[in-house]
PDB file of C-alpha atoms in Angstrom:
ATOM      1  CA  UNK A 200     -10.996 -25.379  10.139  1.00 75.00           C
ATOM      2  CA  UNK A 201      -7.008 -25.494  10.413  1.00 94.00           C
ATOM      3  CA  UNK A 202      -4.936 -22.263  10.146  1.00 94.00           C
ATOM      4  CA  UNK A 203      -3.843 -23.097   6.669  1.00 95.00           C
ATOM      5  CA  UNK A 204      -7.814 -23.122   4.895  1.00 95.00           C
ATOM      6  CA  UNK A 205      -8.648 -20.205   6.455  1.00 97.00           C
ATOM      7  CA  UNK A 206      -5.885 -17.989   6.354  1.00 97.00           C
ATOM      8  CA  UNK A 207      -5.880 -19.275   2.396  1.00 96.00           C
ATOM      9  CA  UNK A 208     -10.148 -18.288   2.527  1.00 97.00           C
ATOM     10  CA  UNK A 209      -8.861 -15.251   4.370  1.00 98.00           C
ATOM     11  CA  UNK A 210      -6.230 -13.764   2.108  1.00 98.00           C
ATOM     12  CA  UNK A 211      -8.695 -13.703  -1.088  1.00 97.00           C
ATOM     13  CA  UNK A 212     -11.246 -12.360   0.911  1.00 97.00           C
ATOM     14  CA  UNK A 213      -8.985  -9.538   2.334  1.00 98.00           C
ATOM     15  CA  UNK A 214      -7.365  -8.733  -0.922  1.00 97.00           C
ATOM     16  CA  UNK A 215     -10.668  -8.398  -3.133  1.00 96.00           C
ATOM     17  CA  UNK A 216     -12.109  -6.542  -0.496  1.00 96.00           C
ATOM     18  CA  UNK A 217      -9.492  -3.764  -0.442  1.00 94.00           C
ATOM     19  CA  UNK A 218      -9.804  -4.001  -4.594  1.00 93.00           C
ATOM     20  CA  UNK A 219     -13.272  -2.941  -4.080  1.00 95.00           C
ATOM     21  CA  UNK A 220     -12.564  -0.522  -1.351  1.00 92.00           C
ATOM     22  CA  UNK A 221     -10.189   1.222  -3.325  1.00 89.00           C
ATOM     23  CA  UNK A 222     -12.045   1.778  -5.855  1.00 91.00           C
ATOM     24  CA  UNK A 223     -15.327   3.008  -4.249  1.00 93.00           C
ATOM     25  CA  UNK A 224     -13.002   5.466  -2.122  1.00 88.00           C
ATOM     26  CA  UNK A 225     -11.901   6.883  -5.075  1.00 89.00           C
ATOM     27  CA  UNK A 226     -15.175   7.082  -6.938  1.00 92.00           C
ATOM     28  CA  UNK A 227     -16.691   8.813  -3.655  1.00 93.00           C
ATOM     29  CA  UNK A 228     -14.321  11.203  -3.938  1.00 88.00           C
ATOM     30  CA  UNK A 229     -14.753  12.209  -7.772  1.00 90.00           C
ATOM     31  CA  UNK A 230     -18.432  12.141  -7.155  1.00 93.00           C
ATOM     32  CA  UNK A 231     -18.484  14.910  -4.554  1.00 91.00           C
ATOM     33  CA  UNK A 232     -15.443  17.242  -5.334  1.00 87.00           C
ATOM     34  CA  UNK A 233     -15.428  16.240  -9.361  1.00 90.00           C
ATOM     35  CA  UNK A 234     -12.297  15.602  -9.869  1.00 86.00           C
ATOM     36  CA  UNK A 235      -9.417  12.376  -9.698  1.00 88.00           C
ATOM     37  CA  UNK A 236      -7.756  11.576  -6.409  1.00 83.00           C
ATOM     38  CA  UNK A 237      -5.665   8.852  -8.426  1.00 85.00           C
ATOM     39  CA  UNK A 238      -2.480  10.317 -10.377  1.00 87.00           C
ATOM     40  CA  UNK A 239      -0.206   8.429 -12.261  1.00 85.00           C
ATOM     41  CA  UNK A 240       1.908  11.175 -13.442  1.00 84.00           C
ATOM     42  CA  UNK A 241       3.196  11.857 -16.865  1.00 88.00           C
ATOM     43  CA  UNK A 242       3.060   8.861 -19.355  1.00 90.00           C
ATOM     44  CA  UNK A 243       6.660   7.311 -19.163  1.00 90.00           C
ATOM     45  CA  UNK A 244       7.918   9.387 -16.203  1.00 89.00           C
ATOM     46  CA  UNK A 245       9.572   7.410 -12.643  1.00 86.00           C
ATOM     47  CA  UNK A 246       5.871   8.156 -10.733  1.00 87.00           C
ATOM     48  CA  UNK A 247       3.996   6.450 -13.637  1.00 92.00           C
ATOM     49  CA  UNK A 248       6.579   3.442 -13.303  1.00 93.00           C
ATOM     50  CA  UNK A 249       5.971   3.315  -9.743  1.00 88.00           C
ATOM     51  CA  UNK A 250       2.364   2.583 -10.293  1.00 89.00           C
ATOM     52  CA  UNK A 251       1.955   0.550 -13.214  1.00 93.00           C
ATOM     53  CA  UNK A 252       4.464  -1.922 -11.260  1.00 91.00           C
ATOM     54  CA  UNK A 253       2.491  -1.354  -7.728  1.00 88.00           C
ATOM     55  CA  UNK A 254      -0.661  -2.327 -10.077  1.00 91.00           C
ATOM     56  CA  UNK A 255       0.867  -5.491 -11.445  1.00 94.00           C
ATOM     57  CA  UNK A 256       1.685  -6.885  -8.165  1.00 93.00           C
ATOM     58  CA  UNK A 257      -1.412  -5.925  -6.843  1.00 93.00           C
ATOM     59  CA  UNK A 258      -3.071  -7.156  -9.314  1.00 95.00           C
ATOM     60  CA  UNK A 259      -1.240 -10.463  -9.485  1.00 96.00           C
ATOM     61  CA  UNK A 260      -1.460 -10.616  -5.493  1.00 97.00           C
ATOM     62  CA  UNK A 261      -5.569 -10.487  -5.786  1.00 97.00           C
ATOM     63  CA  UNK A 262      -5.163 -13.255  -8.840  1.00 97.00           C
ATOM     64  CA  UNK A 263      -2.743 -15.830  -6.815  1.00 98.00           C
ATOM     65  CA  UNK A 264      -5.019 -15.281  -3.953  1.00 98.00           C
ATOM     66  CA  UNK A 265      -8.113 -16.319  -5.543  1.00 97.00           C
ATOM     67  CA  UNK A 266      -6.668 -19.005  -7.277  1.00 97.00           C
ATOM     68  CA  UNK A 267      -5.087 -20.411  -4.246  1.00 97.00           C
ATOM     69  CA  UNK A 268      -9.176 -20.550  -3.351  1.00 96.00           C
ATOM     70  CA  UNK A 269      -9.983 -22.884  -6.025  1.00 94.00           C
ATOM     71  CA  UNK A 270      -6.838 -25.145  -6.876  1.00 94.00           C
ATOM     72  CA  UNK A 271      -3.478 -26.175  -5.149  1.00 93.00           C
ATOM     73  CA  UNK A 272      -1.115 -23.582  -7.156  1.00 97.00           C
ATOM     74  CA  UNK A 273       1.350 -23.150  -3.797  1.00 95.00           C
ATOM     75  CA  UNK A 274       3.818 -25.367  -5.401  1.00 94.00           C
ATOM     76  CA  UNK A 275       4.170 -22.881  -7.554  1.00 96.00           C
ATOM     77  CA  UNK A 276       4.752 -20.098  -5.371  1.00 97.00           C
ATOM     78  CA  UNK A 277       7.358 -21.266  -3.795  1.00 97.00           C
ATOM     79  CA  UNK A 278       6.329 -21.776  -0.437  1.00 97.00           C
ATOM     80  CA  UNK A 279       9.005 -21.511   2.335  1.00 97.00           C
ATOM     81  CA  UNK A 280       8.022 -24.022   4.890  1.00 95.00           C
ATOM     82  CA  UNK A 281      10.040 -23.904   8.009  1.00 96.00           C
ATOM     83  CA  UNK A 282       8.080 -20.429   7.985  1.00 96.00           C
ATOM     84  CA  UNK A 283       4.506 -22.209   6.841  1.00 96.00           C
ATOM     85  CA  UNK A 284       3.551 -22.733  10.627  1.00 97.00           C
ATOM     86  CA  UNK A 285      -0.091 -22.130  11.656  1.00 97.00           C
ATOM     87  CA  UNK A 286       1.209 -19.038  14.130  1.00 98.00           C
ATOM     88  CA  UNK A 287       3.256 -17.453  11.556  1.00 98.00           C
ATOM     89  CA  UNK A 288       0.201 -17.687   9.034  1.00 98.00           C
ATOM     90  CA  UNK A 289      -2.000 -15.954  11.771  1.00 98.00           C
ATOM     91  CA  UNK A 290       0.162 -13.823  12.910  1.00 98.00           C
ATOM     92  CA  UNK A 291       0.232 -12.729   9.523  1.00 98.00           C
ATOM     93  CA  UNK A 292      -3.230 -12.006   9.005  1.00 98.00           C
ATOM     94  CA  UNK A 293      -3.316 -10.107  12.374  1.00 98.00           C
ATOM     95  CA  UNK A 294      -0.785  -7.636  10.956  1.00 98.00           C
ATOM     96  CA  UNK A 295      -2.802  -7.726   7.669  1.00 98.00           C
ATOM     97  CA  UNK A 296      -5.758  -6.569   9.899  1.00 98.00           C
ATOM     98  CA  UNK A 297      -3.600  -3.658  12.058  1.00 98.00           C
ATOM     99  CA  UNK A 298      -2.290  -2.360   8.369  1.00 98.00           C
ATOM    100  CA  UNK A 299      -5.847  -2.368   7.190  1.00 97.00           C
ATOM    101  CA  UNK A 300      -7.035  -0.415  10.395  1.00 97.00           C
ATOM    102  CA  UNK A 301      -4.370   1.297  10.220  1.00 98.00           C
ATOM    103  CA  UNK A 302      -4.349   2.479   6.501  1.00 96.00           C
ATOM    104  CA  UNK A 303      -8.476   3.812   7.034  1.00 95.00           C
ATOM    105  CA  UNK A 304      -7.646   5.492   9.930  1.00 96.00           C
ATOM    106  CA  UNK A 305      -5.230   7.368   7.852  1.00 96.00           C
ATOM    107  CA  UNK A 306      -7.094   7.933   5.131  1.00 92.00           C
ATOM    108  CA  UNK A 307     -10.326   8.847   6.949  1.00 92.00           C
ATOM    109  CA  UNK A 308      -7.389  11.345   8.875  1.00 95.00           C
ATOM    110  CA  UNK A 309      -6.835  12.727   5.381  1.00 92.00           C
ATOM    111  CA  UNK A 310     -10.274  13.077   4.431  1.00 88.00           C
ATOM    112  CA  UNK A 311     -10.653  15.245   0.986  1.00 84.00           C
ATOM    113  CA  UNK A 312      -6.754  15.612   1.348  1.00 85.00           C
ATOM    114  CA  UNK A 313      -6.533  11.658   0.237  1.00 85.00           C
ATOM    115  CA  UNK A 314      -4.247  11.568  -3.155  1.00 86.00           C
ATOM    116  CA  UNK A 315      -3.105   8.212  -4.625  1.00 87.00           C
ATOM    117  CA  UNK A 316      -0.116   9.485  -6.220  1.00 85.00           C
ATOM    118  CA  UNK A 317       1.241  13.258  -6.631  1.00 85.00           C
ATOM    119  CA  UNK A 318      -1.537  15.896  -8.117  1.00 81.00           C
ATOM    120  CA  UNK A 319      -0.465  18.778  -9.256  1.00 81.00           C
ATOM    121  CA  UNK A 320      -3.933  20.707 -10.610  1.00 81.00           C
ATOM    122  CA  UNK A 321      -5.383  19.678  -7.031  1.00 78.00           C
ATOM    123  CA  UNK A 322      -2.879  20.182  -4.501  1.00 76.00           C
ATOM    124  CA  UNK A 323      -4.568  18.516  -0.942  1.00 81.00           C
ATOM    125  CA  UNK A 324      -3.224  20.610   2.170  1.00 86.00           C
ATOM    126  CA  UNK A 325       0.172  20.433   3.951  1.00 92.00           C
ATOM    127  CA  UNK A 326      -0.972  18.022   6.611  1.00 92.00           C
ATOM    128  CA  UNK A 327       1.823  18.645   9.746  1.00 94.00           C
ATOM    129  CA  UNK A 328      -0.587  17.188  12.821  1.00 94.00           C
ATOM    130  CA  UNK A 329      -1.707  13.589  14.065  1.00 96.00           C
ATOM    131  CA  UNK A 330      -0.007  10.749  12.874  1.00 97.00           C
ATOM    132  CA  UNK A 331       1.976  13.518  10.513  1.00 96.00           C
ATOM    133  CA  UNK A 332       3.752  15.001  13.298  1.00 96.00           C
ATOM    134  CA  UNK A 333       5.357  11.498  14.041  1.00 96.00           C
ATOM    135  CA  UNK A 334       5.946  10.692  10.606  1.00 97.00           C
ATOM    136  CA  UNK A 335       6.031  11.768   6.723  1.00 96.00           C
ATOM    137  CA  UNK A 336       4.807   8.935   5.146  1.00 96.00           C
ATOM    138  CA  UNK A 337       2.353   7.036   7.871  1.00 97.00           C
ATOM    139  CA  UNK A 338       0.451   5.765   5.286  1.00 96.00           C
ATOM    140  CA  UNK A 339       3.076   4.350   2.775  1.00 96.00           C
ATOM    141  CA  UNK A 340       4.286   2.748   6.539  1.00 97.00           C
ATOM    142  CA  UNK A 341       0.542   0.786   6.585  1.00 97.00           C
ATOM    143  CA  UNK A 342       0.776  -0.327   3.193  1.00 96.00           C
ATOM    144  CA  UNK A 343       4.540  -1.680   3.938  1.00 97.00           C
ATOM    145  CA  UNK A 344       2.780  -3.482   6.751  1.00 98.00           C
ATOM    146  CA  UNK A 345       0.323  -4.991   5.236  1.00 97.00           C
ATOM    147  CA  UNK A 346       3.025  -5.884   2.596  1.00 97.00           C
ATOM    148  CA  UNK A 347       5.337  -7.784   5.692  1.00 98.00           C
ATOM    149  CA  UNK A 348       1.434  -9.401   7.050  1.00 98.00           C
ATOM    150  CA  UNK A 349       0.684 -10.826   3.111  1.00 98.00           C
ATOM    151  CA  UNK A 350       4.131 -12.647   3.128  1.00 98.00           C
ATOM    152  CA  UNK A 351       4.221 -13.939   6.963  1.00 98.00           C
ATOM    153  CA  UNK A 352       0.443 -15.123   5.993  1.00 98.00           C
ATOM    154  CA  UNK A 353       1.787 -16.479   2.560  1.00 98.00           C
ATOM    155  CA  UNK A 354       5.547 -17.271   3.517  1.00 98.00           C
ATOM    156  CA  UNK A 355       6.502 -17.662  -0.045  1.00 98.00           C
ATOM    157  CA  UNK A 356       8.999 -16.482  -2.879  1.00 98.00           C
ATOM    158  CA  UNK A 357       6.400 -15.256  -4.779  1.00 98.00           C
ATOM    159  CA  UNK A 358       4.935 -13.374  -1.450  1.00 98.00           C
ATOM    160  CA  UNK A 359       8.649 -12.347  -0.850  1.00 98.00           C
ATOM    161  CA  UNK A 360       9.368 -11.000  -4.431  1.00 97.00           C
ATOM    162  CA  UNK A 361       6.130  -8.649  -3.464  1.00 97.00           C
ATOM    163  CA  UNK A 362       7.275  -7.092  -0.344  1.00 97.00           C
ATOM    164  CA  UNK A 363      10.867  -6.496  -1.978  1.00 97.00           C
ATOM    165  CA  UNK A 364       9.387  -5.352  -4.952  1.00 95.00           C
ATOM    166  CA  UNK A 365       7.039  -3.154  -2.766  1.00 94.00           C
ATOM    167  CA  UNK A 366       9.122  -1.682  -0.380  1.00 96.00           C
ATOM    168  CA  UNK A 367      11.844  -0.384  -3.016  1.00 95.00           C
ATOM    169  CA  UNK A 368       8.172   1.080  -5.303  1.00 94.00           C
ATOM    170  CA  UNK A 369       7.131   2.732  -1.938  1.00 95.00           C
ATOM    171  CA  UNK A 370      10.301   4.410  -1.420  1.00 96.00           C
ATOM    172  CA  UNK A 371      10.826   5.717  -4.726  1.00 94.00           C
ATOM    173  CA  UNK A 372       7.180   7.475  -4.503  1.00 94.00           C
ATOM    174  CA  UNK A 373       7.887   8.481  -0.990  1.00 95.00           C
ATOM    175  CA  UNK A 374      11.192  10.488  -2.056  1.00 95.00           C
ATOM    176  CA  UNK A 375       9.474  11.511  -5.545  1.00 93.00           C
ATOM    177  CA  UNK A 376       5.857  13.051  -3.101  1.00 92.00           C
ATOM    178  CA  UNK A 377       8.580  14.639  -1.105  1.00 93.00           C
ATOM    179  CA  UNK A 378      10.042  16.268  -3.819  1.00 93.00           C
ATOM    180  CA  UNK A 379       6.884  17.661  -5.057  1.00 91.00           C
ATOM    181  CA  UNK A 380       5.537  18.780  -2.112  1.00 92.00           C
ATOM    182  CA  UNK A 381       8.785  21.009  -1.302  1.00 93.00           C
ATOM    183  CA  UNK A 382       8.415  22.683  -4.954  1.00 92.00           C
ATOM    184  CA  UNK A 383       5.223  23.593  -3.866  1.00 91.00           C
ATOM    185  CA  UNK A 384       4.929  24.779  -0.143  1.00 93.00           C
ATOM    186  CA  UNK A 385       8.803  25.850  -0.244  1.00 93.00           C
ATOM    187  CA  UNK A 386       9.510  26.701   3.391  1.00 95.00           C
ATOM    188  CA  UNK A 387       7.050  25.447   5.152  1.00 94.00           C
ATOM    189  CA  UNK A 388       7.346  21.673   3.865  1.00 94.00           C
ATOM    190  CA  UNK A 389      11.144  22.606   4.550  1.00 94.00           C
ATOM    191  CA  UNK A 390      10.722  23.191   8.173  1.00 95.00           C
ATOM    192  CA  UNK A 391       8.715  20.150   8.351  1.00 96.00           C
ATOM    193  CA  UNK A 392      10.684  18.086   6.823  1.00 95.00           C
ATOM    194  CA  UNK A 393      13.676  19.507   9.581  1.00 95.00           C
ATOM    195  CA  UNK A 394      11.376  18.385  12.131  1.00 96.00           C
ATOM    196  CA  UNK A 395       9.790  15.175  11.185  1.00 97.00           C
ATOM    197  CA  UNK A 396      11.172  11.679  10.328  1.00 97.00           C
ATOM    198  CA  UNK A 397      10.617  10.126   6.581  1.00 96.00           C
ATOM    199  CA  UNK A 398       9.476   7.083   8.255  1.00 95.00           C
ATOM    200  CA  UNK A 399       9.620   6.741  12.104  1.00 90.00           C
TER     201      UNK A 399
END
């Protein structure tokens, strides 16, 4: 099998995969502590924009991915071929693996504490240890990854439009989390903050 069928068999594999994933996590979750770990925010407000855009792309990411399965759409996409090598595409689905091991390792970290987006009935614990003492955001870090592995493993303009798109979505919710968790611990999110890097 060349490089180019599998990482194509690969990426909707990988993508529906993390769909159901997702999901399940979250259902878990409501199952045993009865309540939502996903929060878009107030109708209309920056954090609901944030993730009705994140859930477009993602969505259209799973959708071009499984189409890509069944009929030649790449034309469409835009592909960027001095970059459509067979060690590029791999290379890309390795770092689509380490974000993936990355991002459950993070989340497992979390445990309970686990929020997709900010929640402010539930508020999870002031993590500060770990991966948290090296950096704010690990986990928007994995999914930035994983953003960087989709378009090495799909070198394309579409692929590229996503990890733009993605990167500037991630930072806005990064700086808007930030924001909430200082109005709620105060000085102690403060001092952390002093102490540990946004990203790295």
């Amino acid at each position: 099998m060349s490089a180019e069928l599998f990482t194509r068999h690969f990426l909707g594999s990988f993508f529906l995969l993390i769909g159901i994933l997702f999901a399940c996590r979250a259902l878990g979750l409501y199952a045993r502590l009865g309540f939502s770990h996903i929060n878009y925010g107030e109708s209309g407000s920056a954090t609901w924009w944030n993730r009705q855009l994140f859930n477009v792309f993602r969505a259209a990411i799973l959708l071009v991915c499984l189409l890509r399965i069944l009929w030649p759409i790449d034309p469409w996409l835009g592909i960027i071929g001095w970059l459509y090598h067979p060690v590029v595409l791999l290379f890309g689905v390795a770092v689509l693996l380490c974000s993936f091991g990355l991002a459950s390792y993070l989340q497992a970290y979390m445990s309970a504490d686990w929020r997709s987006g900010i929640d402010r009935e539930q508020a999870p614990s002031l993590l500060t240890s770990g991966p948290y003492a090296r950096s704010r955001n690990p986990l928007f870090l994995a999914i930035i990854l994983g953003q960087a592995g989709f378009f090495l493993a799909l070198p394309s303009v579409f692929s590229l439009i996503c990890l733009l798109v993605g990167v500037w979505v991630i930072r806005r919710q990064a700086l808007a989390e930030e924001a909430a968790l200082a109005e709620h611990y105060g000085e102690p999110y403060s001092h952390y903050r002093q102490q540990v890097p946004r990203w790295l």
